[in-house]
Tab-separated table of C-alpha atoms in Angstrom:
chain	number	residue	atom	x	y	z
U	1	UNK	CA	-28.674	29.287	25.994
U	2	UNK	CA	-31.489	30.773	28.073
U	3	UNK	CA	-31.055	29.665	32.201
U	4	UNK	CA	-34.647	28.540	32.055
U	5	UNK	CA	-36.055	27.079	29.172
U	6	UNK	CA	-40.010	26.365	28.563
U	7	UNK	CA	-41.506	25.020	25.317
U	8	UNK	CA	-44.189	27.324	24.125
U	9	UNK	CA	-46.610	25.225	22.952
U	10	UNK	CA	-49.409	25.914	21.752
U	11	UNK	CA	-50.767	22.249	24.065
U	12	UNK	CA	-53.762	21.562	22.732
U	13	UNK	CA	-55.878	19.510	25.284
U	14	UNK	CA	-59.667	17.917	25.534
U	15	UNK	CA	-61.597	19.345	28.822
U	16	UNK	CA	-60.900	17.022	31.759
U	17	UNK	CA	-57.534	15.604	30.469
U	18	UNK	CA	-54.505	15.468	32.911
U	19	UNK	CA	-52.050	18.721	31.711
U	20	UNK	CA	-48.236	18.647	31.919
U	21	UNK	CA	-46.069	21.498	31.729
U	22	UNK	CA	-42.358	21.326	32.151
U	23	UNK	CA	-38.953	23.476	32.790
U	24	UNK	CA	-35.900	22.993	31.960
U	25	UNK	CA	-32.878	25.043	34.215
U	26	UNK	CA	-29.270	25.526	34.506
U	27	UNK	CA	-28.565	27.267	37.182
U	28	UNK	CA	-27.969	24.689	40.041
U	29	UNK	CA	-28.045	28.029	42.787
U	30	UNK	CA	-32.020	28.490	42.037
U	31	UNK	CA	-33.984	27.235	45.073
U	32	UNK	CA	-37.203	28.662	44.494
U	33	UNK	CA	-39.558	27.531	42.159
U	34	UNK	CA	-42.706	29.020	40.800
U	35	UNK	CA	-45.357	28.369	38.306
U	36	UNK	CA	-47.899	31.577	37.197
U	37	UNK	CA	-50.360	31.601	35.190
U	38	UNK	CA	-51.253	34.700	32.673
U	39	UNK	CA	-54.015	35.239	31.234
U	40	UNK	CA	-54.084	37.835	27.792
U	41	UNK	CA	-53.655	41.403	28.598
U	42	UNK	CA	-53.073	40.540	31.896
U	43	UNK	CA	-50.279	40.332	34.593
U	44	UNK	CA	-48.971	36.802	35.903
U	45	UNK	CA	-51.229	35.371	38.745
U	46	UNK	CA	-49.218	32.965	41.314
U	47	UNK	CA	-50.243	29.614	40.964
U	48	UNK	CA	-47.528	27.204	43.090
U	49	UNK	CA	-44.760	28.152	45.238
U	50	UNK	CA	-42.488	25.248	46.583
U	51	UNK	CA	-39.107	25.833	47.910
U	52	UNK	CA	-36.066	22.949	47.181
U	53	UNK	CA	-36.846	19.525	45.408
U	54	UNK	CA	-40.353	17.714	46.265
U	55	UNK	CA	-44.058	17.740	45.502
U	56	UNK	CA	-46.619	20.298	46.539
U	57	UNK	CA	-50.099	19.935	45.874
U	58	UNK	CA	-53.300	22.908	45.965
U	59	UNK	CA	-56.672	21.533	44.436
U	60	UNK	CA	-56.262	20.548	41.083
U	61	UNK	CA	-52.430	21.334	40.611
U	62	UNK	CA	-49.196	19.774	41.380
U	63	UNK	CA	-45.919	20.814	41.348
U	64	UNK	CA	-42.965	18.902	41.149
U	65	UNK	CA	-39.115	19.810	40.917
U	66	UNK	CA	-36.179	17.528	40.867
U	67	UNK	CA	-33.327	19.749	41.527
U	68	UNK	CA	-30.830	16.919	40.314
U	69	UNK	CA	-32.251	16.536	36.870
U	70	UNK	CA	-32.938	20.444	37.173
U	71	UNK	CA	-36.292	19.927	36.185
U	72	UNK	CA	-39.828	21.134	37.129
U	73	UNK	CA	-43.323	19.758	36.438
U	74	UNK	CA	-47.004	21.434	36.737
U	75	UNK	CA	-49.800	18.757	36.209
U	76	UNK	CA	-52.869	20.127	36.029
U	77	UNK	CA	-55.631	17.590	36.543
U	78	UNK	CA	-59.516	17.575	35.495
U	79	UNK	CA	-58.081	20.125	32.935
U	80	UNK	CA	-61.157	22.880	32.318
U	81	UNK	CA	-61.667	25.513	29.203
U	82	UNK	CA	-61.026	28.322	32.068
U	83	UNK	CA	-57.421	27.015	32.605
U	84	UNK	CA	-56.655	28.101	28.636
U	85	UNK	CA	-53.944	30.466	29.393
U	86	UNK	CA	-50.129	30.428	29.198
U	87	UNK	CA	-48.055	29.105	32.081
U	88	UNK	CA	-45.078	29.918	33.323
U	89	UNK	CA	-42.479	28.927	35.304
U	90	UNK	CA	-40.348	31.206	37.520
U	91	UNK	CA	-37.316	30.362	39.761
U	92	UNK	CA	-35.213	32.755	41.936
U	93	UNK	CA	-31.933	31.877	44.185
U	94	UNK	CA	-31.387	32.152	48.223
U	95	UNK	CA	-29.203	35.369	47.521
U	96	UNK	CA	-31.533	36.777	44.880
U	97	UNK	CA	-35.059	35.902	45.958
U	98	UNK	CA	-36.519	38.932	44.561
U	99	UNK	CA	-35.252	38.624	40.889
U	100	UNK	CA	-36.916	36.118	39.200
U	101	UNK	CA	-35.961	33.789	36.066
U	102	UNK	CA	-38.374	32.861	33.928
U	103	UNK	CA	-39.582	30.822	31.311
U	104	UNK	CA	-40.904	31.866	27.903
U	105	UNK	CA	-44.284	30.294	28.988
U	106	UNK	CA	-46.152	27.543	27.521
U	107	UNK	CA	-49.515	28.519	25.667
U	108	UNK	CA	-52.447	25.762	26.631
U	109	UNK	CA	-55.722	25.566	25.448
U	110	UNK	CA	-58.443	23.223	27.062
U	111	UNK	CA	-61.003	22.735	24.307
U	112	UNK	CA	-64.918	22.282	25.714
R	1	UNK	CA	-59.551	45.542	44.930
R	2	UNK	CA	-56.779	44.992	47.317
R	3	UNK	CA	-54.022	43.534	44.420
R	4	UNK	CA	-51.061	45.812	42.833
R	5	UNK	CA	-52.620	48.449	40.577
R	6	UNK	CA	-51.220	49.916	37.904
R	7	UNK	CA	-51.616	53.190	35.521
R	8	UNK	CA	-52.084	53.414	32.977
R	9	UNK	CA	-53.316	50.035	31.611
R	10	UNK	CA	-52.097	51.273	28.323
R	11	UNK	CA	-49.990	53.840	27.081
R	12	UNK	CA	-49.332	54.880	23.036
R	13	UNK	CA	-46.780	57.327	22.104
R	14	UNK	CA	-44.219	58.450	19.696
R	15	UNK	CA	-40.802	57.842	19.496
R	16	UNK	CA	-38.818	60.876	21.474
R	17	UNK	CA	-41.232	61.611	23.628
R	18	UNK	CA	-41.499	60.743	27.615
R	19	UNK	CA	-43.874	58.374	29.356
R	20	UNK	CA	-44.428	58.024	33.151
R	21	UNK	CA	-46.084	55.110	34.793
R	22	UNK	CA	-47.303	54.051	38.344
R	23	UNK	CA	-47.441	51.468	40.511
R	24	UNK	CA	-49.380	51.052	43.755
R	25	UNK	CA	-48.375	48.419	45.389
R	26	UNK	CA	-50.343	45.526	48.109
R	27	UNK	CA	-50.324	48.105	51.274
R	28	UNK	CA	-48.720	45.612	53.809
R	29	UNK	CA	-45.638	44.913	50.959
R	30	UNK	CA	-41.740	46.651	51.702
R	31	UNK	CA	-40.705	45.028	48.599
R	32	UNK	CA	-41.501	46.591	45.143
R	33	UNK	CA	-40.431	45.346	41.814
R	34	UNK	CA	-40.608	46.459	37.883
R	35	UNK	CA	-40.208	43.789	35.600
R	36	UNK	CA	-40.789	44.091	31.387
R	37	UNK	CA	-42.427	41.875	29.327
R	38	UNK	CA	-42.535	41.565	25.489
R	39	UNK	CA	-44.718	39.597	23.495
R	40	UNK	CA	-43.695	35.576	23.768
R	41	UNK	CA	-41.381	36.037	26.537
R	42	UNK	CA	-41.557	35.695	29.713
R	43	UNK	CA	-40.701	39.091	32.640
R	44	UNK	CA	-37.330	40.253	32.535
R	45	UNK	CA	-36.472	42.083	36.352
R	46	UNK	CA	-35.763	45.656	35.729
R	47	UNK	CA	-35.061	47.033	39.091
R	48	UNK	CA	-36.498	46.665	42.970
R	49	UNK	CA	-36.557	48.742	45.479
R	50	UNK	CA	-36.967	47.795	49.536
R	51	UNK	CA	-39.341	50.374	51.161
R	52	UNK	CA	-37.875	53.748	49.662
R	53	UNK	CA	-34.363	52.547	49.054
R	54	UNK	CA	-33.861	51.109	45.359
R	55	UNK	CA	-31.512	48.315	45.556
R	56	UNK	CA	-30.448	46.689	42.698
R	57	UNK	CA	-31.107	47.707	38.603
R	58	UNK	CA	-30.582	45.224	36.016
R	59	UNK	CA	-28.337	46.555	32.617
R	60	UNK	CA	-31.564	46.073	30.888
R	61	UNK	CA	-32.487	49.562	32.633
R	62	UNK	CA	-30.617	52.352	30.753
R	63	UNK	CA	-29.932	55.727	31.645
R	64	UNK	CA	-32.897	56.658	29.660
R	65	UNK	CA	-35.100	54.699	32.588
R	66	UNK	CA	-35.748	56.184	36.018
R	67	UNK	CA	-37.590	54.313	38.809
R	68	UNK	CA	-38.811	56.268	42.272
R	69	UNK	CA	-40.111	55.130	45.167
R	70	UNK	CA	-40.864	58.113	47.527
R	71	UNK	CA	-41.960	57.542	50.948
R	72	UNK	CA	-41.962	53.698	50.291
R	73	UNK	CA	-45.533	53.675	49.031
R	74	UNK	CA	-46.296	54.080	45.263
R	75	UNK	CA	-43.574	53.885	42.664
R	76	UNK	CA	-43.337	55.850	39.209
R	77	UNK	CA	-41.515	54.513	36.687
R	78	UNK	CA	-40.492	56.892	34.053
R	79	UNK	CA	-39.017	56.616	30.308
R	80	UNK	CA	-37.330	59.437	28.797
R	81	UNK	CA	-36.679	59.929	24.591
R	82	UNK	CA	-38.426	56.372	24.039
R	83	UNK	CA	-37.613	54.298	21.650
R	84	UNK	CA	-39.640	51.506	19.255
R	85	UNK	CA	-37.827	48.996	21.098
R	86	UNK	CA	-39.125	50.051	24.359
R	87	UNK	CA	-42.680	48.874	23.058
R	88	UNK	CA	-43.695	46.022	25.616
R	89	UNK	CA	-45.757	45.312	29.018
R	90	UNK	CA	-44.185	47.069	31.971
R	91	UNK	CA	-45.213	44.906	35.225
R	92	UNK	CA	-45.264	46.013	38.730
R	93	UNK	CA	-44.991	43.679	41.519
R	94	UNK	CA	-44.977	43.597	45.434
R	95	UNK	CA	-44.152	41.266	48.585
R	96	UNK	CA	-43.188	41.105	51.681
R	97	UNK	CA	-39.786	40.163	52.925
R	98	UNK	CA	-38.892	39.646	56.218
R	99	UNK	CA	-35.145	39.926	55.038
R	100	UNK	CA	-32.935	38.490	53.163
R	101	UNK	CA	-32.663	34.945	51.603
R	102	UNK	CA	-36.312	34.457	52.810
R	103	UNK	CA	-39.016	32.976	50.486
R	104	UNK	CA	-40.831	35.802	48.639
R	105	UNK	CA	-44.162	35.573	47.057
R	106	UNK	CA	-44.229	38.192	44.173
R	107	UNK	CA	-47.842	39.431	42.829
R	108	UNK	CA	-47.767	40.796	39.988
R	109	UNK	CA	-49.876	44.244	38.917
R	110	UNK	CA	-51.834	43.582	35.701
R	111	UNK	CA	-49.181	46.048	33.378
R	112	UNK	CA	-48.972	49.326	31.174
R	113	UNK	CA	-48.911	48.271	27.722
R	114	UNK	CA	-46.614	50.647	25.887
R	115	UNK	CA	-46.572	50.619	22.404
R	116	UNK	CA	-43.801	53.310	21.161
R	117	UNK	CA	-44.714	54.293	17.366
């Protein structure tokens, strides 16, 4: 069993519909959360960066994580054709900050 | 462009032969990482290195890999006798760590796509 599991989609969603991606984890040491998005042929962008259990919001986005269901959310809101990518989630521990786990991504495609 | 940059963008060879890739990293980063991608999956860490000093390598990174970091700047990465199943996206990132157990922010270098035939 992977320590981060992601479904990989493909979510198939109409322009301006509310988006939500989700992570499973097991490792109960990971503190840091993530969620990137990648676009084809190209390297994972950082989208949200929270640290611990809680809600962070930027714009359109949202992250959640609940650390005791080990369990992390991105909702995407006013979902737009330009957000078609795949997403994915990341997650590192205090003692290993710099190596991240991630998901397999989820694929999502915002249809005009 | 002020983001990670990376060389080349893609990268065909045969199976045997060596291939050499670079990093440059954001200027104001210490930290340096190479992480490997294949298609579906998400990055797998490879190795990091703080300033010049490489600190940790995964098992993923055998002794056919090689990873420098002179002078703390730019990093090669280099593959020798490669192998079909060393065909996949080879991502460079950077941050900046003001030591350890502190929050990092990785960005990640758009990748050499090697494709081993």
């Amino acid at each position: 069993q992977k320590e981060v599991e992601q479904d990989p989609g493909p979510l198939s969603v109409p322009e301006g519909a509310i988006v939500s991606l989700n992570c499973t984890y097991s490792n109960s040491a990971f503190q840091y959360f993530m969620w990137y998005r990648q676009y084809s042929r190209k390297g994972p962008e950082l989208l949200m960066y929270t640290y611990s259990s809680g809600n962070k919001e930027d714009g359109r986005f949202t992250a959640q994580v609940d650390k005791s269901s080990k369990y992390i959310s991105l909702f995407i809101r006013d979902s737009q054709p330009s957000d078609s990518a795949t997403y994915l989630c990341a997650m590192s521990g205090v003692d290993s900050s710099y190596k991240l786990i991630f998901g397999s991504g989820t694929r999502l495609l915002v249809r005009p | 462009d002020t983001g990670v940059s990376q060389n080349p963008r893609h990268k065909i060879t045969k199976r045997g032969q060596n291939v050499t890739f670079r990093c440059d990293p954001i200027s104001e980063h210490n930290r340096l990482y190479w992480y490997r991608q294949t298609l579906g999956q998400g990055p797998e860490f490879l190795t990091y290195f703080q300033n010049e000093a490489q600190l940790e390598k995964s098992r993923l990174l055998s002794d056919r890999f090689s990873a420098e970091r002179p002078k703390g700047s730019f990093s090669t990465l280099e593959i020798q006798r490669t192998e079909q199943g060393d065909s996949a996206m080879y991502l460079c990132a950077s941050s900046f760590a003001r030591g350890e157990g502190t929050n990092e922010k990785l960005f990640f270098g758009s990748g050499t796509q090697l494709s081993v035939l």
